[in-house]
Short mmCIF file of C-alpha atoms in Angstrom, two decimals:
data_model
loop_
_atom_site.label_atom_id
_atom_site.label_comp_id
_atom_site.label_asym_id
_atom_site.label_seq_id
_atom_site.Cartn_x
_atom_site.Cartn_y
_atom_site.Cartn_z
CA UNK A 1 15.68 18.11 -13.02
CA UNK A 2 13.09 16.95 -10.21
CA UNK A 3 11.82 19.72 -7.95
CA UNK A 4 9.67 19.33 -4.96
CA UNK A 5 7.97 22.01 -3.20
CA UNK A 6 7.09 22.10 0.30
CA UNK A 7 4.59 18.50 -0.50
CA UNK A 8 2.14 16.71 1.46
CA UNK A 9 0.65 13.36 0.50
CA UNK A 10 -1.65 11.15 2.01
CA UNK A 11 -3.56 7.83 0.71
CA UNK A 12 -7.55 7.94 0.56
CA UNK A 13 -6.86 11.56 2.02
CA UNK A 14 -6.51 9.78 5.80
CA UNK A 15 -3.00 9.58 6.77
CA UNK A 16 -0.79 12.38 6.31
CA UNK A 17 2.28 9.83 4.82
CA UNK A 18 4.11 12.77 3.63
CA UNK A 19 4.28 16.16 5.24
CA UNK A 20 6.20 19.64 3.33
CA UNK A 21 8.94 17.67 1.91
CA UNK A 22 11.16 20.04 -0.35
CA UNK A 23 14.67 19.16 -2.27
CA UNK A 24 15.47 19.31 -6.09
CA UNK A 25 17.34 16.29 -7.97
CA UNK A 26 19.39 18.28 -10.78
CA UNK A 27 20.06 15.89 -14.12
CA UNK A 28 22.45 13.39 -14.19
CA UNK A 29 22.22 12.96 -10.14
CA UNK A 30 22.35 9.85 -8.19
CA UNK A 31 20.36 9.67 -5.53
CA UNK A 32 18.98 6.98 -2.71
CA UNK A 33 16.59 7.97 -0.29
CA UNK A 34 16.99 5.76 3.11
CA UNK A 35 14.66 5.55 6.01
CA UNK A 36 12.66 2.54 7.94
CA UNK A 37 9.71 1.75 6.49
CA UNK A 38 6.94 4.27 6.46
CA UNK A 39 9.12 7.18 6.56
CA UNK A 40 7.63 8.30 3.10
CA UNK A 41 9.90 6.96 0.40
CA UNK A 42 7.91 5.16 -1.65
CA UNK A 43 5.48 7.93 -0.99
CA UNK A 44 8.13 10.00 -3.02
CA UNK A 45 8.61 7.57 -5.60
CA UNK A 46 5.03 7.25 -6.54
CA UNK A 47 4.76 11.23 -6.67
CA UNK A 48 7.40 11.28 -8.92
CA UNK A 49 5.64 9.63 -11.55
CA UNK A 50 2.60 10.91 -10.94
CA UNK A 51 1.30 7.37 -9.52
CA UNK A 52 -0.16 9.76 -6.09
CA UNK A 53 -0.62 13.52 -6.51
CA UNK A 54 0.63 15.52 -3.83
CA UNK A 55 -2.70 16.88 -1.14
CA UNK A 56 -0.37 19.78 -1.07
CA UNK A 57 2.59 21.66 -2.69
CA UNK A 58 4.15 20.84 -5.93
CA UNK A 59 5.99 18.01 -7.71
CA UNK A 60 7.67 19.43 -11.04
CA UNK A 61 9.69 17.67 -14.37
CA UNK A 62 11.52 19.69 -16.12
CA UNK A 63 9.55 22.57 -14.85
CA UNK A 64 6.17 21.20 -15.63
CA UNK A 65 3.80 20.15 -12.63
CA UNK A 66 2.56 16.43 -12.80
CA UNK A 67 -0.76 17.40 -11.68
CA UNK A 68 -0.78 18.98 -15.27
CA UNK A 69 0.26 15.53 -16.85
CA UNK A 70 -1.55 12.06 -16.66
CA UNK A 71 0.86 8.87 -15.73
CA UNK A 72 1.07 8.12 -19.14
CA UNK A 73 2.69 10.77 -20.21
CA UNK A 74 4.91 10.89 -17.42
CA UNK A 75 5.89 7.63 -18.05
CA UNK A 76 8.15 8.79 -21.31
CA UNK A 77 10.39 10.83 -19.15
CA UNK A 78 10.31 8.63 -15.73
CA UNK A 79 10.66 4.62 -15.88
CA UNK A 80 9.40 3.20 -12.68
CA UNK A 81 11.16 -0.53 -11.29
CA UNK A 82 9.18 -1.71 -8.79
CA UNK A 83 9.95 -3.81 -5.98
CA UNK A 84 8.39 -6.87 -7.32
CA UNK A 85 9.14 -7.82 -10.37
CA UNK A 86 5.86 -10.09 -11.01
CA UNK A 87 3.45 -7.01 -11.09
CA UNK A 88 5.31 -5.38 -13.73
CA UNK A 89 5.85 -8.44 -15.89
CA UNK A 90 2.71 -9.40 -17.94
CA UNK A 91 3.76 -10.86 -21.42
CA UNK A 92 4.21 -14.16 -22.88
CA UNK A 93 8.03 -13.81 -23.64
CA UNK A 94 10.75 -11.75 -22.95
CA UNK A 95 10.56 -9.95 -26.26
CA UNK A 96 6.92 -9.32 -26.16
CA UNK A 97 7.88 -7.89 -22.13
CA UNK A 98 10.79 -5.56 -24.01
CA UNK A 99 8.25 -3.50 -26.60
CA UNK A 100 5.45 -3.49 -24.19
CA UNK A 101 6.17 -0.15 -23.13
CA UNK A 102 6.97 0.95 -26.87
CA UNK A 103 3.54 -0.62 -27.34
CA UNK A 104 1.85 1.31 -24.57
CA UNK A 105 3.03 4.29 -25.27
CA UNK A 106 2.17 4.23 -28.99
CA UNK A 107 6.19 4.70 -30.23
CA UNK A 108 6.42 0.87 -31.64
CA UNK A 109 8.75 1.17 -34.78
CA UNK A 110 12.21 -0.13 -36.53
CA UNK A 111 14.56 1.28 -33.65
CA UNK A 112 12.12 0.14 -30.93
CA UNK A 113 12.70 -3.09 -32.58
CA UNK A 114 16.57 -2.62 -32.86
CA UNK A 115 16.68 -1.27 -28.96
CA UNK A 116 15.17 -4.69 -28.12
CA UNK A 117 17.02 -6.65 -30.07
CA UNK A 118 20.14 -4.97 -28.21
CA UNK A 119 18.79 -5.28 -24.84
CA UNK A 120 18.02 -8.56 -25.44
CA UNK A 121 21.70 -9.17 -26.61
CA UNK A 122 23.10 -6.77 -23.67
CA UNK A 123 21.32 -9.11 -20.46
CA UNK A 124 21.94 -12.55 -22.62
CA UNK A 125 18.23 -12.96 -22.59
CA UNK A 126 16.45 -16.08 -24.40
CA UNK A 127 13.56 -14.11 -26.92
CA UNK A 128 11.22 -16.87 -26.60
CA UNK A 129 11.94 -17.88 -23.01
CA UNK A 130 8.05 -17.06 -20.67
CA UNK A 131 9.05 -14.56 -18.64
CA UNK A 132 7.23 -16.20 -15.28
CA UNK A 133 9.22 -19.50 -15.69
CA UNK A 134 12.53 -16.77 -15.01
CA UNK A 135 14.07 -16.95 -11.93
CA UNK A 136 14.04 -14.18 -9.53
CA UNK A 137 16.57 -12.71 -10.09
CA UNK A 138 16.41 -12.79 -13.93
CA UNK A 139 12.99 -11.55 -13.54
CA UNK A 140 13.90 -8.30 -11.67
CA UNK A 141 16.59 -8.00 -14.26
CA UNK A 142 13.90 -8.51 -16.91
CA UNK A 143 12.03 -5.51 -15.16
CA UNK A 144 14.94 -3.43 -15.29
CA UNK A 145 15.92 -3.92 -18.98
CA UNK A 146 11.49 -3.40 -19.91
CA UNK A 147 12.36 0.19 -18.14
CA UNK A 148 15.95 1.11 -19.31
CA UNK A 149 14.94 -0.39 -23.03
CA UNK A 150 12.55 2.63 -22.85
CA UNK A 151 15.82 5.22 -22.49
CA UNK A 152 14.11 7.16 -20.21
CA UNK A 153 16.23 10.23 -19.12
CA UNK A 154 15.36 9.76 -15.45
CA UNK A 155 14.76 6.05 -13.58
CA UNK A 156 13.38 5.69 -9.99
CA UNK A 157 14.08 2.31 -8.53
CA UNK A 158 12.15 0.98 -5.32
CA UNK A 159 13.96 -1.43 -3.28
CA UNK A 160 15.81 -3.23 -6.93
CA UNK A 161 17.72 -5.21 -4.78
CA UNK A 162 15.54 -6.95 -2.55
CA UNK A 163 15.43 -10.76 -3.15
CA UNK A 164 18.66 -10.58 -5.10
CA UNK A 165 21.73 -12.81 -3.71
CA UNK A 166 24.97 -10.76 -3.52
CA UNK A 167 25.98 -11.53 -7.51
CA UNK A 168 22.87 -10.92 -9.13
CA UNK A 169 22.54 -7.65 -6.83
CA UNK A 170 25.43 -6.20 -8.27
CA UNK A 171 24.92 -6.93 -11.54
CA UNK A 172 21.69 -5.03 -11.17
CA UNK A 173 23.06 -2.06 -9.33
CA UNK A 174 26.26 -2.17 -11.73
CA UNK A 175 24.01 -1.23 -14.71
CA UNK A 176 21.97 0.95 -13.14
CA UNK A 177 25.42 2.74 -12.18
CA UNK A 178 26.23 2.56 -16.28
CA UNK A 179 23.31 4.20 -16.75
CA UNK A 180 24.20 6.93 -14.41
CA UNK A 181 27.39 7.49 -15.99
CA UNK A 182 25.67 7.85 -19.31
CA UNK A 183 23.80 10.82 -18.16
CA UNK A 184 20.53 8.91 -16.66
CA UNK A 185 19.28 10.44 -13.69
CA UNK A 186 19.06 7.63 -10.91
CA UNK A 187 16.14 7.91 -7.83
CA UNK A 188 16.53 5.00 -5.89
CA UNK A 189 14.83 3.67 -2.62
CA UNK A 190 17.60 1.42 -0.52
CA UNK A 191 17.62 -0.58 2.54
CA UNK A 192 21.21 -1.92 2.44
CA UNK A 193 23.53 0.62 3.33
CA UNK A 194 26.25 -1.17 1.74
CA UNK A 195 24.22 -0.60 -1.53
CA UNK A 196 23.76 3.28 -1.06
CA UNK A 197 27.42 3.93 0.16
CA UNK A 198 28.96 1.92 -3.04
CA UNK A 199 26.66 3.22 -5.46
CA UNK A 200 24.73 6.36 -4.43
CA UNK A 201 26.32 10.17 -4.75
CA UNK A 202 23.89 11.47 -2.62
CA UNK A 203 21.33 10.11 -0.02
CA UNK A 204 18.51 11.86 1.33
CA UNK A 205 17.39 9.97 4.91
CA UNK A 206 13.69 10.55 5.46
CA UNK A 207 11.81 9.50 8.84
CA UNK A 208 8.50 9.96 9.27
CA UNK A 209 7.36 11.79 6.80
CA UNK A 210 10.17 14.57 6.72
CA UNK A 211 13.42 14.77 5.61
CA UNK A 212 16.01 14.90 8.13
CA UNK A 213 19.38 14.81 5.77
CA UNK A 214 20.38 15.24 2.49
CA UNK A 215 23.96 15.48 0.94
CA UNK A 216 26.70 13.41 -0.26
CA UNK A 217 26.30 10.03 0.22
CA UNK A 218 29.25 9.59 2.62
CA UNK A 219 28.36 13.02 4.64
CA UNK A 220 24.94 11.46 5.85
CA UNK A 221 26.00 7.85 6.11
CA UNK A 222 28.81 8.89 8.54
CA UNK A 223 26.45 11.42 10.38
CA UNK A 224 25.84 10.00 13.22
CA UNK A 225 22.69 12.21 14.66
CA UNK A 226 21.52 11.64 11.12
CA UNK A 227 21.86 7.74 11.39
CA UNK A 228 19.89 8.25 14.85
CA UNK A 229 17.33 9.95 13.75
CA UNK A 230 16.25 8.26 10.62
CA UNK A 231 17.04 5.00 12.44
CA UNK A 232 19.87 3.26 10.42
CA UNK A 233 22.62 1.53 10.85
CA UNK A 234 25.42 2.69 8.92
CA UNK A 235 27.76 0.79 6.68
CA UNK A 236 30.17 -1.52 7.32
CA UNK A 237 33.10 0.65 7.13
CA UNK A 238 31.31 3.96 8.80
CA UNK A 239 30.77 1.35 11.63
CA UNK A 240 33.91 -0.13 11.89
CA UNK A 241 35.38 3.52 11.50
CA UNK A 242 33.35 4.76 15.15
CA UNK A 243 34.04 1.67 16.55
CA UNK A 244 38.03 2.56 15.87
CA UNK A 245 37.12 5.84 17.32
CA UNK A 246 35.47 4.54 20.35
CA UNK A 247 37.87 2.60 21.39
CA UNK A 248 41.04 4.33 19.91
CA UNK A 249 40.50 8.60 20.45
CA UNK A 250 43.52 9.35 18.47
CA UNK A 251 41.10 8.44 15.40
CA UNK A 252 39.58 11.48 15.75
CA UNK A 253 42.83 13.09 14.62
CA UNK A 254 44.12 10.47 12.21
CA UNK A 255 43.24 10.32 8.48
CA UNK A 256 40.04 8.25 9.33
CA UNK A 257 38.25 10.97 10.50
CA UNK A 258 39.60 13.29 8.03
CA UNK A 259 38.68 10.62 4.87
CA UNK A 260 36.28 12.68 2.55
CA UNK A 261 34.95 9.47 0.69
CA UNK A 262 34.52 6.00 1.42
CA UNK A 263 36.98 4.88 -0.23
CA UNK A 264 39.36 7.14 1.60
CA UNK A 265 38.11 5.72 4.55
CA UNK A 266 38.72 2.12 3.31
CA UNK A 267 42.08 3.09 2.54
CA UNK A 268 43.03 4.33 5.94
CA UNK A 269 40.96 2.28 8.41
CA UNK A 270 43.08 -0.62 6.63
CA UNK A 271 46.58 1.52 6.68
CA UNK A 272 45.74 2.16 10.49
CA UNK A 273 45.10 -1.47 11.10
CA UNK A 274 48.18 -2.84 9.28
CA UNK A 275 50.59 0.04 10.79
CA UNK A 276 48.92 -1.28 14.69
CA UNK A 277 48.70 -5.07 13.96
CA UNK A 278 51.24 -6.65 16.19
CA UNK A 279 52.74 -3.63 17.55
CA UNK A 280 50.25 -3.74 21.21
CA UNK A 281 50.10 0.16 20.90
CA UNK A 282 46.52 -0.18 20.99
CA UNK A 283 45.56 -3.33 22.97
CA UNK A 284 41.59 -2.54 22.89
CA UNK A 285 41.46 -3.05 19.38
CA UNK A 286 42.44 -6.67 20.24
CA UNK A 287 39.91 -7.11 22.36
CA UNK A 288 35.80 -8.33 22.28
CA UNK A 289 34.69 -4.98 23.81
CA UNK A 290 37.05 -2.57 20.90
CA UNK A 291 35.91 -4.16 17.76
CA UNK A 292 32.87 -6.61 18.72
CA UNK A 293 34.38 -9.17 17.02
CA UNK B 1 -9.93 2.62 6.21
CA UNK B 2 -10.76 -0.83 5.66
CA UNK B 3 -10.47 -3.26 2.86
CA UNK B 4 -13.51 -5.37 0.79
CA UNK B 5 -14.89 -8.02 2.88
CA UNK B 6 -11.67 -7.12 5.66
CA UNK B 7 -12.68 -7.43 9.52
CA UNK B 8 -13.46 -4.41 10.83
CA UNK B 9 -13.22 -4.48 14.87
CA UNK B 10 -16.10 -3.25 16.87
CA UNK B 11 -17.97 -3.76 20.43
CA UNK B 12 -21.79 -3.55 19.41
CA UNK B 13 -24.02 -5.84 20.05
CA UNK B 14 -23.75 -8.06 16.52
CA UNK B 15 -19.98 -8.15 16.49
CA UNK B 16 -21.05 -9.65 20.06
CA UNK B 17 -22.92 -12.43 18.86
CA UNK B 18 -21.95 -15.98 18.07
CA UNK B 19 -20.20 -16.40 14.77
CA UNK B 20 -22.90 -19.39 13.93
CA UNK B 21 -25.99 -17.21 14.51
CA UNK B 22 -24.84 -14.00 12.69
CA UNK B 23 -24.12 -16.73 10.18
CA UNK B 24 -27.24 -18.18 10.55
CA UNK B 25 -29.60 -15.51 11.34
CA UNK B 26 -27.78 -14.05 7.75
CA UNK B 27 -28.72 -17.19 6.11
CA UNK B 28 -32.43 -16.89 7.05
CA UNK B 29 -32.76 -13.48 6.05
CA UNK B 30 -31.13 -14.31 2.73
CA UNK B 31 -33.41 -17.59 1.80
CA UNK B 32 -36.48 -15.52 3.29
CA UNK B 33 -35.42 -12.64 0.49
CA UNK B 34 -35.89 -15.27 -1.84
CA UNK B 35 -39.14 -17.53 -0.78
CA UNK B 36 -41.03 -13.60 -1.29
CA UNK B 37 -42.49 -11.96 -4.04
CA UNK B 38 -43.81 -9.04 -1.56
CA UNK B 39 -42.07 -5.52 -2.25
CA UNK B 40 -43.25 -4.35 0.97
CA UNK B 41 -41.62 -7.42 2.99
CA UNK B 42 -38.27 -6.90 0.73
CA UNK B 43 -38.26 -3.45 1.84
CA UNK B 44 -39.10 -4.14 4.99
CA UNK B 45 -35.73 -6.36 4.87
CA UNK B 46 -33.81 -3.24 3.56
CA UNK B 47 -34.79 -1.69 6.25
CA UNK B 48 -33.88 -4.45 8.94
CA UNK B 49 -30.26 -4.66 6.97
CA UNK B 50 -29.42 -1.10 6.79
CA UNK B 51 -30.54 -0.73 10.31
CA UNK B 52 -28.24 -3.63 11.97
CA UNK B 53 -25.59 -2.18 9.93
CA UNK B 54 -26.13 0.98 11.48
CA UNK B 55 -26.38 -0.59 14.68
CA UNK B 56 -22.58 -1.88 13.94
CA UNK B 57 -21.43 1.45 12.50
CA UNK B 58 -21.49 -0.17 8.69
CA UNK B 59 -23.76 2.24 7.13
CA UNK B 60 -20.87 3.55 4.47
CA UNK B 61 -20.07 -0.01 3.79
CA UNK B 62 -23.61 -1.54 3.83
CA UNK B 63 -24.26 1.45 1.60
CA UNK B 64 -21.31 1.01 -0.62
CA UNK B 65 -22.00 -2.64 -1.01
CA UNK B 66 -25.28 -2.51 -1.79
CA UNK B 67 -24.77 -0.23 -4.74
CA UNK B 68 -21.90 -2.86 -5.70
CA UNK B 69 -24.70 -5.42 -5.64
CA UNK B 70 -27.10 -3.40 -7.75
CA UNK B 71 -24.83 -2.77 -10.43
CA UNK B 72 -24.22 -6.16 -10.88
CA UNK B 73 -27.66 -7.57 -10.59
CA UNK B 74 -28.36 -4.72 -13.02
CA UNK B 75 -27.49 -7.59 -15.83
CA UNK B 76 -30.10 -10.37 -14.26
CA UNK B 77 -32.50 -7.12 -13.96
CA UNK B 78 -32.44 -6.61 -17.23
CA UNK B 79 -33.07 -10.30 -18.24
CA UNK B 80 -35.90 -10.62 -16.04
CA UNK B 81 -37.16 -7.50 -18.15
CA UNK B 82 -36.51 -9.11 -20.93
CA UNK B 83 -37.70 -12.67 -20.57
CA UNK B 84 -40.85 -12.06 -18.26
CA UNK B 85 -43.77 -11.17 -20.68
CA UNK B 86 -46.50 -10.10 -17.76
CA UNK B 87 -48.90 -7.43 -17.20
CA UNK B 88 -50.14 -5.12 -19.39
CA UNK B 89 -47.60 -4.83 -22.79
CA UNK B 90 -45.77 -1.73 -22.83
CA UNK B 91 -43.03 -2.47 -25.58
CA UNK B 92 -43.99 -5.41 -28.26
CA UNK B 93 -40.44 -8.01 -29.08
CA UNK B 94 -39.63 -10.55 -31.24
CA UNK B 95 -39.99 -13.16 -28.82
CA UNK B 96 -42.81 -11.76 -26.59
CA UNK B 97 -43.36 -8.18 -25.28
CA UNK B 98 -42.11 -6.25 -22.01
CA UNK B 99 -45.10 -5.73 -19.61
CA UNK B 100 -45.80 -3.79 -16.24
CA UNK B 101 -44.92 -7.00 -14.59
CA UNK B 102 -41.85 -7.46 -16.46
CA UNK B 103 -41.18 -4.06 -15.02
CA UNK B 104 -41.93 -5.46 -11.55
CA UNK B 105 -40.15 -8.55 -12.56
CA UNK B 106 -37.00 -6.44 -12.96
CA UNK B 107 -37.28 -4.57 -9.76
CA UNK B 108 -37.97 -7.43 -7.61
CA UNK B 109 -34.82 -9.29 -8.65
CA UNK B 110 -32.71 -5.65 -7.77
CA UNK B 111 -34.63 -5.10 -4.34
CA UNK B 112 -34.07 -9.26 -3.64
CA UNK B 113 -30.50 -9.28 -4.80
CA UNK B 114 -29.50 -6.55 -2.75
CA UNK B 115 -31.73 -7.42 0.62
CA UNK B 116 -30.05 -10.57 0.64
CA UNK B 117 -26.49 -9.33 -0.24
CA UNK B 118 -26.39 -6.86 2.43
CA UNK B 119 -26.53 -9.21 5.72
CA UNK B 120 -24.19 -11.82 4.42
CA UNK B 121 -21.34 -9.47 3.58
CA UNK B 122 -22.25 -7.63 6.77
CA UNK B 123 -21.41 -11.06 8.46
CA UNK B 124 -17.77 -11.03 7.22
CA UNK B 125 -16.84 -7.34 8.29
CA UNK B 126 -18.05 -8.03 11.68
CA UNK B 127 -16.52 -11.35 12.29
CA UNK B 128 -13.26 -12.64 12.26
CA UNK B 129 -12.54 -15.32 10.00
CA UNK B 130 -10.99 -17.09 12.36
CA UNK B 131 -13.47 -17.36 14.22
CA UNK B 132 -16.13 -17.77 12.01
CA UNK B 133 -14.01 -21.19 10.68
CA UNK B 134 -13.54 -22.08 14.44
CA UNK B 135 -17.40 -21.75 15.56
CA UNK B 136 -18.12 -23.62 11.79
CA UNK B 137 -16.03 -26.20 13.16
CA UNK B 138 -17.20 -26.55 16.32
CA UNK B 139 -20.82 -26.22 16.64
CA UNK B 140 -21.81 -26.95 13.08
CA UNK B 141 -18.67 -29.92 13.01
CA UNK B 142 -18.19 -28.61 9.69
CA UNK B 143 -14.41 -30.33 8.80
CA UNK B 144 -12.25 -28.10 9.50
CA UNK B 145 -10.28 -28.69 6.02
CA UNK B 146 -13.44 -26.92 4.58
CA UNK B 147 -14.11 -24.51 7.06
CA UNK B 148 -10.27 -23.28 6.17
CA UNK B 149 -10.52 -23.35 2.49
CA UNK B 150 -13.66 -21.01 2.89
CA UNK B 151 -12.13 -18.77 4.99
CA UNK B 152 -8.81 -18.33 2.91
CA UNK B 153 -11.29 -17.58 0.22
CA UNK B 154 -12.61 -14.88 1.84
CA UNK B 155 -9.06 -13.69 2.88
CA UNK B 156 -7.20 -13.64 -0.67
CA UNK B 157 -10.55 -11.52 -2.12
CA UNK B 158 -8.71 -8.50 -0.83
CA UNK B 159 -4.78 -9.53 -1.06
CA UNK B 160 -5.76 -10.12 -4.92
CA UNK B 161 -7.75 -7.32 -5.25
CA UNK B 162 -4.83 -5.42 -3.45
CA UNK B 163 -2.73 -7.62 -6.61
CA UNK B 164 -4.63 -5.98 -8.97
CA UNK B 165 -4.75 -2.48 -7.75
CA UNK B 166 -0.57 -2.91 -7.59
CA UNK B 167 0.25 -4.72 -11.44
CA UNK B 168 -2.56 -1.52 -12.64
CA UNK B 169 -0.41 0.80 -11.59
CA UNK B 170 2.83 -0.67 -12.88
CA UNK B 171 0.98 -0.75 -15.67
CA UNK B 172 0.22 2.83 -15.74
CA UNK B 173 3.81 3.40 -14.64
CA UNK B 174 4.53 1.89 -18.02
CA UNK B 175 2.39 3.75 -20.04
CA UNK B 176 -0.86 1.91 -20.14
CA UNK B 177 -3.60 4.30 -20.06
CA UNK B 178 -6.50 2.80 -17.70
CA UNK B 179 -8.49 5.91 -18.01
CA UNK B 180 -11.20 5.88 -20.67
CA UNK B 181 -14.21 4.40 -21.36
CA UNK B 182 -15.70 0.65 -19.73
CA UNK B 183 -14.97 -1.54 -22.83
CA UNK B 184 -11.61 0.10 -23.04
CA UNK B 185 -10.60 -0.49 -19.30
CA UNK B 186 -11.51 -4.13 -19.76
CA UNK B 187 -10.02 -4.84 -22.61
CA UNK B 188 -6.30 -3.51 -20.79
CA UNK B 189 -7.57 -5.30 -17.66
CA UNK B 190 -7.42 -8.98 -19.59
CA UNK B 191 -4.04 -9.23 -20.20
CA UNK B 192 -3.08 -8.07 -16.83
CA UNK B 193 -5.00 -10.88 -15.40
CA UNK B 194 -1.90 -13.09 -15.77
CA UNK B 195 0.16 -11.85 -13.98
CA UNK B 196 -2.22 -12.30 -11.26
CA UNK B 197 -3.20 -15.00 -12.13
CA UNK B 198 0.68 -16.13 -11.57
CA UNK B 199 0.91 -14.24 -7.98
CA UNK B 200 -2.34 -16.21 -6.64
CA UNK B 201 -0.93 -19.31 -7.67
CA UNK B 202 2.40 -18.69 -5.78
CA UNK B 203 0.45 -17.20 -3.10
CA UNK B 204 -1.97 -20.34 -2.48
CA UNK B 205 0.80 -22.27 -2.82
CA UNK B 206 2.70 -20.25 -0.09
CA UNK B 207 -0.17 -21.32 1.99
CA UNK B 208 -0.86 -24.56 1.07
CA UNK B 209 2.97 -25.46 2.20
CA UNK B 210 3.14 -22.93 5.43
CA UNK B 211 0.14 -24.91 6.62
CA UNK B 212 1.22 -27.90 5.73
CA UNK B 213 4.46 -27.44 7.30
CA UNK B 214 2.45 -26.18 10.77
CA UNK B 215 0.17 -29.23 11.26
CA UNK B 216 -2.76 -28.80 8.91
CA UNK B 217 -3.29 -32.61 8.82
CA UNK B 218 -3.41 -32.85 12.42
CA UNK B 219 -5.87 -30.64 13.44
CA UNK B 220 -9.10 -31.72 14.71
CA UNK B 221 -12.49 -30.35 16.03
CA UNK B 222 -10.93 -30.53 19.72
CA UNK B 223 -7.90 -28.62 19.11
CA UNK B 224 -9.58 -25.36 19.13
CA UNK B 225 -9.03 -23.48 22.30
CA UNK B 226 -11.57 -20.57 22.47
CA UNK B 227 -14.77 -21.48 22.87
CA UNK B 228 -17.76 -20.17 20.88
CA UNK B 229 -21.32 -20.81 23.91
CA UNK B 230 -24.79 -19.48 22.54
CA UNK B 231 -26.37 -16.21 24.96
CA UNK B 232 -30.19 -14.98 25.53
CA UNK B 233 -29.30 -12.52 22.38
CA UNK B 234 -27.72 -15.20 19.64
CA UNK B 235 -31.31 -16.74 20.53
CA UNK B 236 -33.63 -13.72 20.40
CA UNK B 237 -31.70 -12.87 16.79
CA UNK B 238 -32.05 -16.49 15.60
CA UNK B 239 -36.28 -15.99 16.16
CA UNK B 240 -36.06 -12.75 15.01
CA UNK B 241 -34.85 -14.21 11.76
CA UNK B 242 -37.17 -17.54 11.67
CA UNK B 243 -39.96 -14.76 11.96
CA UNK B 244 -38.70 -13.14 8.87
CA UNK B 245 -38.35 -16.75 7.32
CA UNK B 246 -41.98 -17.96 8.50
CA UNK B 247 -43.40 -14.39 7.24
CA UNK B 248 -41.76 -14.51 3.83
CA UNK B 249 -43.66 -17.87 3.22
CA UNK B 250 -46.47 -16.79 4.98
CA UNK B 251 -46.28 -13.82 2.19
CA UNK B 252 -47.14 -17.00 -0.61
CA UNK B 253 -50.52 -17.79 0.78
CA UNK B 254 -51.24 -14.49 1.82
CA UNK B 255 -51.01 -11.99 -0.74
CA UNK B 256 -48.99 -8.85 0.24
CA UNK B 257 -48.10 -6.10 -2.07
#
């Protein structure tokens, strides 16, 4: 479990980027941090794995303060995937890269070799390939694999889908979702509301170093007040429901408004549009102003 | 806080000086340091260095810089100490001896390097790189290609330092312990030069392509809009620096301790 207790943080003691932030992430959760650049999301991630120490408050990992642990000790508990894989990759072959974490942590053993082999097979890597000659998406996958192979109970991902195309993005996120299903706590910074809506169970919205909302993904992402305060754009499905609500007040009492998840909302919108298509019941839906088409 | 060699905005007299005048003044002072062996004059130049830094509120940066240069100069000072057998013998060595003159030579190396480095680096902190490059092209007729190369090299220093910090951070997050002795740190940092090199090559390649597609090769000396006229303060500063240089040369003929 990860616990932030009134945590404040700054860089070089000059600029407070986090101000008395508190939250708890239980084991097995899948949390996405959303907000604009400078909101304090990446700083929060750096606090989790001890790359940054809080100026006030305490960050606890399984009840132990990160202030009492070295970053290298925390590496065995928290895996960290950086936005830029090129900062992480430093070995001459894919196989060496996957073994690097075990070597750094002094955990080289036959079991490690076996896990590396399994990871190579699972991701379809060429073990002798030079990592820097791989394409961007594959380098990101390699960076992710080199974290996953260590089997840390917590994985922190700083914008894992940046620079990836849709297929690569889906592949990365499916792997991460699979880890979460098997019990790994996933904490992710993400600017892509679609990815957040599709995969995260919980969203923490931040702005200017404060948490403005914390709750189930669906509740946070359809809260207009949260979206406004955190300067976020809603995901497409929420956006459509909002626009439908604007042009057809009847929506407010329909199954769309009563939906409890994004899946339910998508289904309700589909049914609503299907039932009204061609009936002329809601002329505004077909206009440019209505759906912004 | 600004990074290493990054321009720090200000409105001091030094900030407002002509970029070329600043550069030439710094060069005169640096040359003067190598033209003299007088401790008194080097001490005077150091005082001038820090007075200039203080005048543009850069004392802290100048002190940090002096410290860094002094640390690197220690190697040269030790070499001077071991290879300059001058003065009264203090320690016998297989190839000579360390004498009182050897200590003086080592101290001279340290003082000389610190005194000459501070003004040169100060120029970087108080001059926009673009202004420096453009004025060199306009006034000194340096081909823009070379001015751009110089400013790009300086511009990339903090970028690469930032990259290296990021790479070390990423490896720390994977369990590498950089805390420890200097030798251990160096041993751990060597493999990290690979990602730094790759990122540097990618960055410079991107910068070169970006410059090319924006018409880098069609630029001429007349392309720059901004003018860099000399003012009275530039002339006074240049004359003062010429005097320092002349004084440094004179110390070779009129001995000063």
